[in-house]
PDB file of C-alpha atoms in Angstrom:
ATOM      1  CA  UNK A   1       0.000   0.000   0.000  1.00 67.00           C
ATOM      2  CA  UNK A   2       1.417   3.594  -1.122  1.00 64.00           C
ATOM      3  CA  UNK A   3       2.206   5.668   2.006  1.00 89.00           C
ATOM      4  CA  UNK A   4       2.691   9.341   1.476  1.00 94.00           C
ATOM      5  CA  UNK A   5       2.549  11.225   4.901  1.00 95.00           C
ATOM      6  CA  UNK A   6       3.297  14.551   5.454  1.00 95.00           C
ATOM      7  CA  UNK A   7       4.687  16.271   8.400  1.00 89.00           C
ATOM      8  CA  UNK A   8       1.643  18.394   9.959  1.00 91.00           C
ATOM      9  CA  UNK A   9      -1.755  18.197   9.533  1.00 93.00           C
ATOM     10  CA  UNK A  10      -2.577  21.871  11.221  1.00 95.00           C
ATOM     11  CA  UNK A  11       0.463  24.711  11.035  1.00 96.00           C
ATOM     12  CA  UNK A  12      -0.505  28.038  12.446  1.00 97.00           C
ATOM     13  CA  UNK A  13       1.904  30.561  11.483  1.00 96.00           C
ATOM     14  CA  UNK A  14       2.687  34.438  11.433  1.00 97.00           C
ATOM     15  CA  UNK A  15       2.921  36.551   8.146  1.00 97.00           C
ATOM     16  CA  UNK A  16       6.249  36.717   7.518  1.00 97.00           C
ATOM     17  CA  UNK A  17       7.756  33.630   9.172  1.00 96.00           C
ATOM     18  CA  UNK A  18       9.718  31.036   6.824  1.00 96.00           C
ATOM     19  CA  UNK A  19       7.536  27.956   6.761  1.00 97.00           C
ATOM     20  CA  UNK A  20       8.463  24.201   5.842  1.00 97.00           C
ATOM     21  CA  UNK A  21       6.330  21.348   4.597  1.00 97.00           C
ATOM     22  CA  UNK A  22       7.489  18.052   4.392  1.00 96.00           C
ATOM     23  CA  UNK A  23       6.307  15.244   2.527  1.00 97.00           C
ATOM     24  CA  UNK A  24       7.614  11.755   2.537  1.00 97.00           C
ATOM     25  CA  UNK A  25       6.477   8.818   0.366  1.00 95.00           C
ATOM     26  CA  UNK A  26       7.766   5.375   0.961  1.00 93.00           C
ATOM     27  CA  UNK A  27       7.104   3.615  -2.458  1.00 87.00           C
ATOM     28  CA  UNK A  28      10.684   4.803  -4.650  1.00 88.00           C
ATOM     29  CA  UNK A  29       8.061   6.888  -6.951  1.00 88.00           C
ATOM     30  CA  UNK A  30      10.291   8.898  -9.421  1.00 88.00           C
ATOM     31  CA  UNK A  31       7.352  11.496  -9.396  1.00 89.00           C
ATOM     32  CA  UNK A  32       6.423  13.861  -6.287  1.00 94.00           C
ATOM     33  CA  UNK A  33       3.899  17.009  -6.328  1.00 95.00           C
ATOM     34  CA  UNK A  34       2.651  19.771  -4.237  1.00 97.00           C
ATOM     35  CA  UNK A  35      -0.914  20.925  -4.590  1.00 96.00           C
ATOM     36  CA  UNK A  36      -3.146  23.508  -2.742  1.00 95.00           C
ATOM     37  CA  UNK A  37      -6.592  23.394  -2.535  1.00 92.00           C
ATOM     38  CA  UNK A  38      -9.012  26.308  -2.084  1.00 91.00           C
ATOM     39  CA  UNK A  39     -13.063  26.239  -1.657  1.00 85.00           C
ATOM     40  CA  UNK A  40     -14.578  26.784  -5.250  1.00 83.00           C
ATOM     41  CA  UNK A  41     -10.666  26.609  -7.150  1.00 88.00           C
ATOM     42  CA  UNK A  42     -10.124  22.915  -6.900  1.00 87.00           C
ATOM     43  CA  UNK A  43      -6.535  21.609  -6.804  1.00 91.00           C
ATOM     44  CA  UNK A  44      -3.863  23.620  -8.262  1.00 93.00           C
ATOM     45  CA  UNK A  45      -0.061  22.605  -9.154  1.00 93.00           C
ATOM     46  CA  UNK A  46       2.507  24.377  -6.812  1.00 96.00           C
ATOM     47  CA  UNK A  47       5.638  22.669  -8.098  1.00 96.00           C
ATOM     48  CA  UNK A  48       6.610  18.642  -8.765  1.00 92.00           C
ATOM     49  CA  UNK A  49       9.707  17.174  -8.985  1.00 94.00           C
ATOM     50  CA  UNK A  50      10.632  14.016 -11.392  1.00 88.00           C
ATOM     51  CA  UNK A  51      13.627  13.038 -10.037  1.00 88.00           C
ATOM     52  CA  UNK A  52      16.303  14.072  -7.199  1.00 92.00           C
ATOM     53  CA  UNK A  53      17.119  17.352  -7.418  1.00 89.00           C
ATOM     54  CA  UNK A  54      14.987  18.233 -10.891  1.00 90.00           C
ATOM     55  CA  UNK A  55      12.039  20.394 -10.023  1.00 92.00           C
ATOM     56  CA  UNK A  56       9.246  22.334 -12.158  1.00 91.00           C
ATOM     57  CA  UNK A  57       7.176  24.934 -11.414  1.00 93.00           C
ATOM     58  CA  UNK A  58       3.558  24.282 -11.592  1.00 91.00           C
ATOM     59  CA  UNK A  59       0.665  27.050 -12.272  1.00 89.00           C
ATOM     60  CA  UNK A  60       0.800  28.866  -8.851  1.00 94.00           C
ATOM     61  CA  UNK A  61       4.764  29.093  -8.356  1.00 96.00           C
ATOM     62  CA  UNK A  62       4.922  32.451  -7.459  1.00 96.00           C
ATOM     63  CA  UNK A  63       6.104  32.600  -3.136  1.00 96.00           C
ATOM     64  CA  UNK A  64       6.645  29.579  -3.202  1.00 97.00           C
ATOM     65  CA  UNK A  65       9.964  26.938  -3.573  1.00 97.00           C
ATOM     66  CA  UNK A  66      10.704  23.321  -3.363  1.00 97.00           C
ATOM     67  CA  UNK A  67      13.819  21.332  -2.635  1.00 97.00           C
ATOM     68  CA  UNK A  68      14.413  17.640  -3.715  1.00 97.00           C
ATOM     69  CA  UNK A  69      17.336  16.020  -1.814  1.00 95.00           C
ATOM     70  CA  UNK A  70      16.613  12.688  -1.520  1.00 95.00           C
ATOM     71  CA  UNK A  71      13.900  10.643  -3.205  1.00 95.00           C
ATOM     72  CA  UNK A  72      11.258  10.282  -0.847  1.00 96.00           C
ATOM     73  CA  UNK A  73      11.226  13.588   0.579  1.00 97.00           C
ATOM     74  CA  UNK A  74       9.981  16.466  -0.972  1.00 97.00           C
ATOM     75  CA  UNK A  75      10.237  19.847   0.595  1.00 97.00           C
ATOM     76  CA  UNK A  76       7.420  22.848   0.095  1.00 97.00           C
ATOM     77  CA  UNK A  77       8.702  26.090   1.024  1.00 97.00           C
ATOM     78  CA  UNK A  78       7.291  29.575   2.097  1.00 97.00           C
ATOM     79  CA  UNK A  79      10.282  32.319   2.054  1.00 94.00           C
ATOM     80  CA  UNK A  80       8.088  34.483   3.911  1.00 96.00           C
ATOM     81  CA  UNK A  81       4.319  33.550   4.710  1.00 97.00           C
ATOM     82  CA  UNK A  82       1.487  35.534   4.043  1.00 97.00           C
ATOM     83  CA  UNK A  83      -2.204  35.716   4.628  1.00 97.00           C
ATOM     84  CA  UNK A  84      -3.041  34.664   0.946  1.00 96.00           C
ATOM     85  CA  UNK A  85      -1.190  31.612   1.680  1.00 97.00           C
ATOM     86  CA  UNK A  86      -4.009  29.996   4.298  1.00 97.00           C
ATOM     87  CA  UNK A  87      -4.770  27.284   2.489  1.00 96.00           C
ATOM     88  CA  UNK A  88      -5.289  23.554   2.703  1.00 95.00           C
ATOM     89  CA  UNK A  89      -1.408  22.197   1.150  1.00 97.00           C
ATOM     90  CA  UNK A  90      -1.301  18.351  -0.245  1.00 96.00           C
ATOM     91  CA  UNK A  91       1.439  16.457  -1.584  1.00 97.00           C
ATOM     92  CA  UNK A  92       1.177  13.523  -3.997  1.00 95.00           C
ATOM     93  CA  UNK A  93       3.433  11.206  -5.647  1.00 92.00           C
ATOM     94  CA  UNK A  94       3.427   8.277  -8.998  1.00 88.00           C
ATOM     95  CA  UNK A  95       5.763   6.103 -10.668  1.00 83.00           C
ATOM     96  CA  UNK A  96       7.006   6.572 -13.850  1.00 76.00           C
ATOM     97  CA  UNK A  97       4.412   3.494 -15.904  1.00 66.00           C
ATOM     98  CA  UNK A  98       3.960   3.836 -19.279  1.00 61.00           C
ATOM     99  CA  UNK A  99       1.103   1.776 -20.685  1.00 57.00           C
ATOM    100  CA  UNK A 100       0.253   1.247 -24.546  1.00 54.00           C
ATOM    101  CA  UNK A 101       2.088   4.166 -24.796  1.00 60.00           C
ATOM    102  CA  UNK A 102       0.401   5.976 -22.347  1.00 60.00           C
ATOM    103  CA  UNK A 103       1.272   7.644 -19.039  1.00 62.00           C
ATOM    104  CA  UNK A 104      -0.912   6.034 -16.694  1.00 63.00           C
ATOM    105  CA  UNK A 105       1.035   6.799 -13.313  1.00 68.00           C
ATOM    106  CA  UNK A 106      -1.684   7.227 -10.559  1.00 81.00           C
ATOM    107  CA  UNK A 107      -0.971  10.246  -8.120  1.00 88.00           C
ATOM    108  CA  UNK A 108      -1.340   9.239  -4.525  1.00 90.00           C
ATOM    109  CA  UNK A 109      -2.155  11.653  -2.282  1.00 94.00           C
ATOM    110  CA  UNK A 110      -0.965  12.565   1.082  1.00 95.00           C
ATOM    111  CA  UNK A 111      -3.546  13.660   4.073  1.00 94.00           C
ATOM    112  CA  UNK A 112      -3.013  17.368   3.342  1.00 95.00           C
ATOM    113  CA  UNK A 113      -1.750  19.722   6.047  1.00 96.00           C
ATOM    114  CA  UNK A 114      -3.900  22.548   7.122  1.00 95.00           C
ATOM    115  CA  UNK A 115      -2.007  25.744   7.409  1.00 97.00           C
ATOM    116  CA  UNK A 116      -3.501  29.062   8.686  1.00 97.00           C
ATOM    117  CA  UNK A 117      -1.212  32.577   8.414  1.00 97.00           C
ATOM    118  CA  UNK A 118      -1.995  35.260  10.948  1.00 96.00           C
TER     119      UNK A 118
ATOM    120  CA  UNK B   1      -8.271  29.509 -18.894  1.00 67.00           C
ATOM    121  CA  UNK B   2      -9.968  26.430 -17.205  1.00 78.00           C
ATOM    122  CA  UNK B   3      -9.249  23.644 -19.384  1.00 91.00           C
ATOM    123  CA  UNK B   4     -11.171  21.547 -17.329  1.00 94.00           C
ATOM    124  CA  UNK B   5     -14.315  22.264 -15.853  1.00 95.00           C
ATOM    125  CA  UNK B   6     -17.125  20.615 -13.564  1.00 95.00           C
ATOM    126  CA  UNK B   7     -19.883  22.735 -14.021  1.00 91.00           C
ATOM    127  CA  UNK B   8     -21.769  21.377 -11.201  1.00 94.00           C
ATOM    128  CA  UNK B   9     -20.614  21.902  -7.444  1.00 93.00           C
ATOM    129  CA  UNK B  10     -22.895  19.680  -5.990  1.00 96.00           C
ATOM    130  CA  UNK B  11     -25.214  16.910  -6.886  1.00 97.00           C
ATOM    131  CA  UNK B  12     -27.420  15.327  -4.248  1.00 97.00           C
ATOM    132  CA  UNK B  13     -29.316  11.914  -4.927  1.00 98.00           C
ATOM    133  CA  UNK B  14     -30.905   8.599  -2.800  1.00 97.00           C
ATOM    134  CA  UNK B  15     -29.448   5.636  -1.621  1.00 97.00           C
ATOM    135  CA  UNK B  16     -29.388   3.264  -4.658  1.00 97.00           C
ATOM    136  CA  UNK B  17     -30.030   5.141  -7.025  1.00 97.00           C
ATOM    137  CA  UNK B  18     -27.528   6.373 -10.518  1.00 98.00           C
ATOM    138  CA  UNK B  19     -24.976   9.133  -9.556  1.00 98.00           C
ATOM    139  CA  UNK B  20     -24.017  10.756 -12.603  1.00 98.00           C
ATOM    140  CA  UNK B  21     -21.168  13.013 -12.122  1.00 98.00           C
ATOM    141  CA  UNK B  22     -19.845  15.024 -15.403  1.00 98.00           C
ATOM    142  CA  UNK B  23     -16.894  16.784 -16.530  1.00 97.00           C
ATOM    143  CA  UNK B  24     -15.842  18.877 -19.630  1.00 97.00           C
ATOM    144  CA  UNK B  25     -12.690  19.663 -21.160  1.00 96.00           C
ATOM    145  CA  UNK B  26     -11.079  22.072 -23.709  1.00 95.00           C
ATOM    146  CA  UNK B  27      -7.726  20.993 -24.613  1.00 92.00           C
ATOM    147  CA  UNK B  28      -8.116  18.520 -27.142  1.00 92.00           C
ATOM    148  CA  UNK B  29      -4.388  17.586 -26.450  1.00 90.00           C
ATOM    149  CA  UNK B  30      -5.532  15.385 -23.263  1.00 92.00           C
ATOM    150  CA  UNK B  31      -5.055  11.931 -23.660  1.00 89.00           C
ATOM    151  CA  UNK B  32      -5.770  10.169 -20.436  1.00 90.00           C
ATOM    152  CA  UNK B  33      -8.917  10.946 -17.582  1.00 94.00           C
ATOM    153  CA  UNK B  34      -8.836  10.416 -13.771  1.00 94.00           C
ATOM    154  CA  UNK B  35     -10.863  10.123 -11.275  1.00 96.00           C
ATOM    155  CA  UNK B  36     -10.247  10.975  -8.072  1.00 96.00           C
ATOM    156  CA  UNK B  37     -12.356  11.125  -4.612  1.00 96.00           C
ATOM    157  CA  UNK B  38     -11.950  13.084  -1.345  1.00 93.00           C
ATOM    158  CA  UNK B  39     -13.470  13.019   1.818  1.00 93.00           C
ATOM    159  CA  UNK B  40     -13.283  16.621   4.376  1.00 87.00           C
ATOM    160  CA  UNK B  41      -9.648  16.179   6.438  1.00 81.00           C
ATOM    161  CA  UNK B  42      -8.206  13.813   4.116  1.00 87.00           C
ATOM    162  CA  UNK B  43      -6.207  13.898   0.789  1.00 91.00           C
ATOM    163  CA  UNK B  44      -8.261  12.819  -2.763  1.00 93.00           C
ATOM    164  CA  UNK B  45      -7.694   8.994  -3.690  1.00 93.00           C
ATOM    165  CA  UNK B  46      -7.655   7.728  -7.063  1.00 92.00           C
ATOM    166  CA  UNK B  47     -10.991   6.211  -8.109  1.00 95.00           C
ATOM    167  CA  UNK B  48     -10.719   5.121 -11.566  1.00 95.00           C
ATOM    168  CA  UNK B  49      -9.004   5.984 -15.184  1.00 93.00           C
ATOM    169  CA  UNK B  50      -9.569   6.160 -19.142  1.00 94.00           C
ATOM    170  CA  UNK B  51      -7.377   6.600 -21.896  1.00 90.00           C
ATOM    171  CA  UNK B  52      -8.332   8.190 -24.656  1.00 91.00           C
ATOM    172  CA  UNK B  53      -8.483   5.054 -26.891  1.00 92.00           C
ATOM    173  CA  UNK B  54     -11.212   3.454 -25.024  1.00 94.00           C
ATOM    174  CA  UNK B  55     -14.786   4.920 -24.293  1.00 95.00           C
ATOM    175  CA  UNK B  56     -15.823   3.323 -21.068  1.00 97.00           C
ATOM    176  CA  UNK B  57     -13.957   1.931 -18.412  1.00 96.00           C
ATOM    177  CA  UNK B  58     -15.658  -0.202 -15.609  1.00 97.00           C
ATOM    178  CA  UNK B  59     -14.549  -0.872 -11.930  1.00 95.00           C
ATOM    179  CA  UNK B  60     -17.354  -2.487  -9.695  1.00 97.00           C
ATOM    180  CA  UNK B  61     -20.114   0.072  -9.182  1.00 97.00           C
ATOM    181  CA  UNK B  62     -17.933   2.942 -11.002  1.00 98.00           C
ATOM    182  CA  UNK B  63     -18.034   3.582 -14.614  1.00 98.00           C
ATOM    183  CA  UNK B  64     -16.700   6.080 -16.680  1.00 98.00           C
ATOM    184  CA  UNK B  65     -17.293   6.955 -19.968  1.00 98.00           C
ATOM    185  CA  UNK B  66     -15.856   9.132 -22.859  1.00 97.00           C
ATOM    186  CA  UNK B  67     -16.736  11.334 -25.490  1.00 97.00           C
ATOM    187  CA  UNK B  68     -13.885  12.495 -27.255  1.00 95.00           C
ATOM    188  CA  UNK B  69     -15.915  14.164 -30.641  1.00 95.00           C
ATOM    189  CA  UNK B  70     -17.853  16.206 -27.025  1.00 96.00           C
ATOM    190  CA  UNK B  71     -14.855  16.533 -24.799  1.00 96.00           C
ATOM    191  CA  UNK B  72     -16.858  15.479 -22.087  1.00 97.00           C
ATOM    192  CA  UNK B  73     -16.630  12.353 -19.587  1.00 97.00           C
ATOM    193  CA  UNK B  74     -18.724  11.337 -17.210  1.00 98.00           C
ATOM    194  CA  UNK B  75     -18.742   9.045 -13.645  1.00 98.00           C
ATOM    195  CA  UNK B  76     -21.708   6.935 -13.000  1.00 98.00           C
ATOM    196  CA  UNK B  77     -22.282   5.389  -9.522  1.00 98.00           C
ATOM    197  CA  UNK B  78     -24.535   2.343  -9.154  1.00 97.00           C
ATOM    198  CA  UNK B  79     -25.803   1.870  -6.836  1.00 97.00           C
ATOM    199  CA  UNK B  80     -25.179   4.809  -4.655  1.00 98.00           C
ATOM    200  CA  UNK B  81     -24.148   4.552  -1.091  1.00 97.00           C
ATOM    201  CA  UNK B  82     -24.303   7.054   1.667  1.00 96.00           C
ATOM    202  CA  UNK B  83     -20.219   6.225   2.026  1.00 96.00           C
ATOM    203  CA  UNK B  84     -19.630   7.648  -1.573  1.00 97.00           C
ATOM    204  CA  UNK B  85     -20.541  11.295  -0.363  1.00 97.00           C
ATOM    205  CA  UNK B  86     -17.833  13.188  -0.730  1.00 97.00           C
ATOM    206  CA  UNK B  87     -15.799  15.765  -3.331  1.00 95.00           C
ATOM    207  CA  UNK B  88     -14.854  14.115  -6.683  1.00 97.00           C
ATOM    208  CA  UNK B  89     -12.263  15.782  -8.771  1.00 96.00           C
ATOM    209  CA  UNK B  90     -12.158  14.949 -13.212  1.00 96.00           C
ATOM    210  CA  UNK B  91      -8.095  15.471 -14.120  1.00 94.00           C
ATOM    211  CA  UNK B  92      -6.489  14.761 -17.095  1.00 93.00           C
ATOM    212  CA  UNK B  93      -3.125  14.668 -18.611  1.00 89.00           C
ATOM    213  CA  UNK B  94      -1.775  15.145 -21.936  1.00 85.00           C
ATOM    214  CA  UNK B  95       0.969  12.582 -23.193  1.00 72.00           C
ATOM    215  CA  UNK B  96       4.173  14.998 -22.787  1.00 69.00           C
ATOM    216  CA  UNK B  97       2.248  16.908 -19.735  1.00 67.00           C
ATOM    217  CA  UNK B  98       5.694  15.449 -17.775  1.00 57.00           C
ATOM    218  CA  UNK B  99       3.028  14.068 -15.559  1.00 73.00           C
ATOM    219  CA  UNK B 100       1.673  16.859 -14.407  1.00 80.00           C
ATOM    220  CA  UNK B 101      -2.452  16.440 -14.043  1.00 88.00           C
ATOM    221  CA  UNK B 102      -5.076  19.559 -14.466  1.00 90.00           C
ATOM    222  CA  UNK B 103      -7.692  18.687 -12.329  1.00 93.00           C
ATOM    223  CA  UNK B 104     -11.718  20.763 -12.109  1.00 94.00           C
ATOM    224  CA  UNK B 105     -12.879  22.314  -9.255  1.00 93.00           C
ATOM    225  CA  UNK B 106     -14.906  19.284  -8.094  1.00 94.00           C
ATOM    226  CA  UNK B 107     -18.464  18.333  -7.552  1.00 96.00           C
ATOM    227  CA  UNK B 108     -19.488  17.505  -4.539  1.00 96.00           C
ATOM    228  CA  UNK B 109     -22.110  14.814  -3.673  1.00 97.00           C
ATOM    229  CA  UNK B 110     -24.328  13.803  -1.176  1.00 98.00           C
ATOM    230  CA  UNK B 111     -25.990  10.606  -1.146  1.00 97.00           C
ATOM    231  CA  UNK B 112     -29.145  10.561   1.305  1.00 95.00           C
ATOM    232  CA  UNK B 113     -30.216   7.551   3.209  1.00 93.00           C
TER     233      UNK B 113
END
């Protein structure tokens, strides 16, 4: 079973601070992703990473930075936190599968991690 | 530009009977359809998939089905449970994405006892 935890499930933090979310998945996926999700926006991309070290920015990028050191772990950062930033943050990860010439790698989700900037 | 869109937030139907969830898309580029359900506190779990070459996919009481010429796809539930409330997200990929998925806003369902 695919295991993707992530380090808090409720942050509170001040505007400003430097803030740290860690995700670790324990399957050797090549693929790892951070999401936020937002009442009445759905999911949106932050940033994934397909291999150690290689990262991409997603549609939201913007205050926001990863870091990729080892496999499993995939670091979300906030340089310095702000109010707009209160949102619910989710990490996923997939292999790399290639079906009939398709890519049919399933992302599997973390439980999210609730953070609220004051 | 939302390329893909769930036009209806919420969808509310009776124990047993057909949910029909649906989902649109613009980018004729997509290739392969997921979906994907979440319950409040907890992250979304895949549910079930399509490729583009097929137009229906079946998995126990889920179903989806495809219509590429309409760029639309749809998830039918029979029959529906009070346990399948919850918020289901339509993504889709295109083959050199890099495996990045562009999910909808979600519909969310209720299914009363």
């Amino acid at each position: 079973d695919v295991k993707v935890t992530q380090s808090s499930r409720y942050l509170v933090k001040r505007t400003g601070e430097k803030v740290f979310l860690e995700c670790v998945q324990d399957m050797d996926h090549e693929n790892m992703f951070w999401y936020r999700q937002d009442p009445g926006l759905g999911l949106r991309l932050i940033y994934f990473s397909y291999d150690v070290k290689m990262k991409e920015k997603g549609d939201i990028p913007e205050g926001y930075s990863v870091s990729r050191e080892k496999k499993e772990r995939f670091s979300l950062i906030l340089e310095s936190a702000s109010t707009n930033q209160t949102s619910m943050y989710l990490c996923a990860s997939s292999p790399n599968l290639r079906t009939s010439g398709f890519f049919t790698d399933t992302q599997y989700f973390g439980p999210g991690t609730r953070l609220t900037v004051l | 530009d939302q390329q893909v869109k769930q036009n209806s937030p919420s969808l509310s139907v009776q124990e047993g009977r057909i949910s029909i969830l649906n989902c649109d898309y613009t980018n004729s580029m997509f290739d392969y359809f997921l979906w994907y359900k979440k319950y409040p506190a907890e992250g979304p779990t895949f549910l079930i998939s399509i490729s583009s070459i097929k137009d229906k996919n079946e998995d126990g009481r889920f179903t989806v089905f495809l219509n590429k010429s309409a760029k639309h796809l749809s998830l039918h539930i029979v029959p529906s449970q009070p346990g399948d409330s919850a918020v289901y997200f339509c993504a889709a990929r295109t083959y050199s994405s890099n495996y990045k998925l562009t999910f909808g806003k979600g519909t969310l369902l209720t299914v009363n006892p």
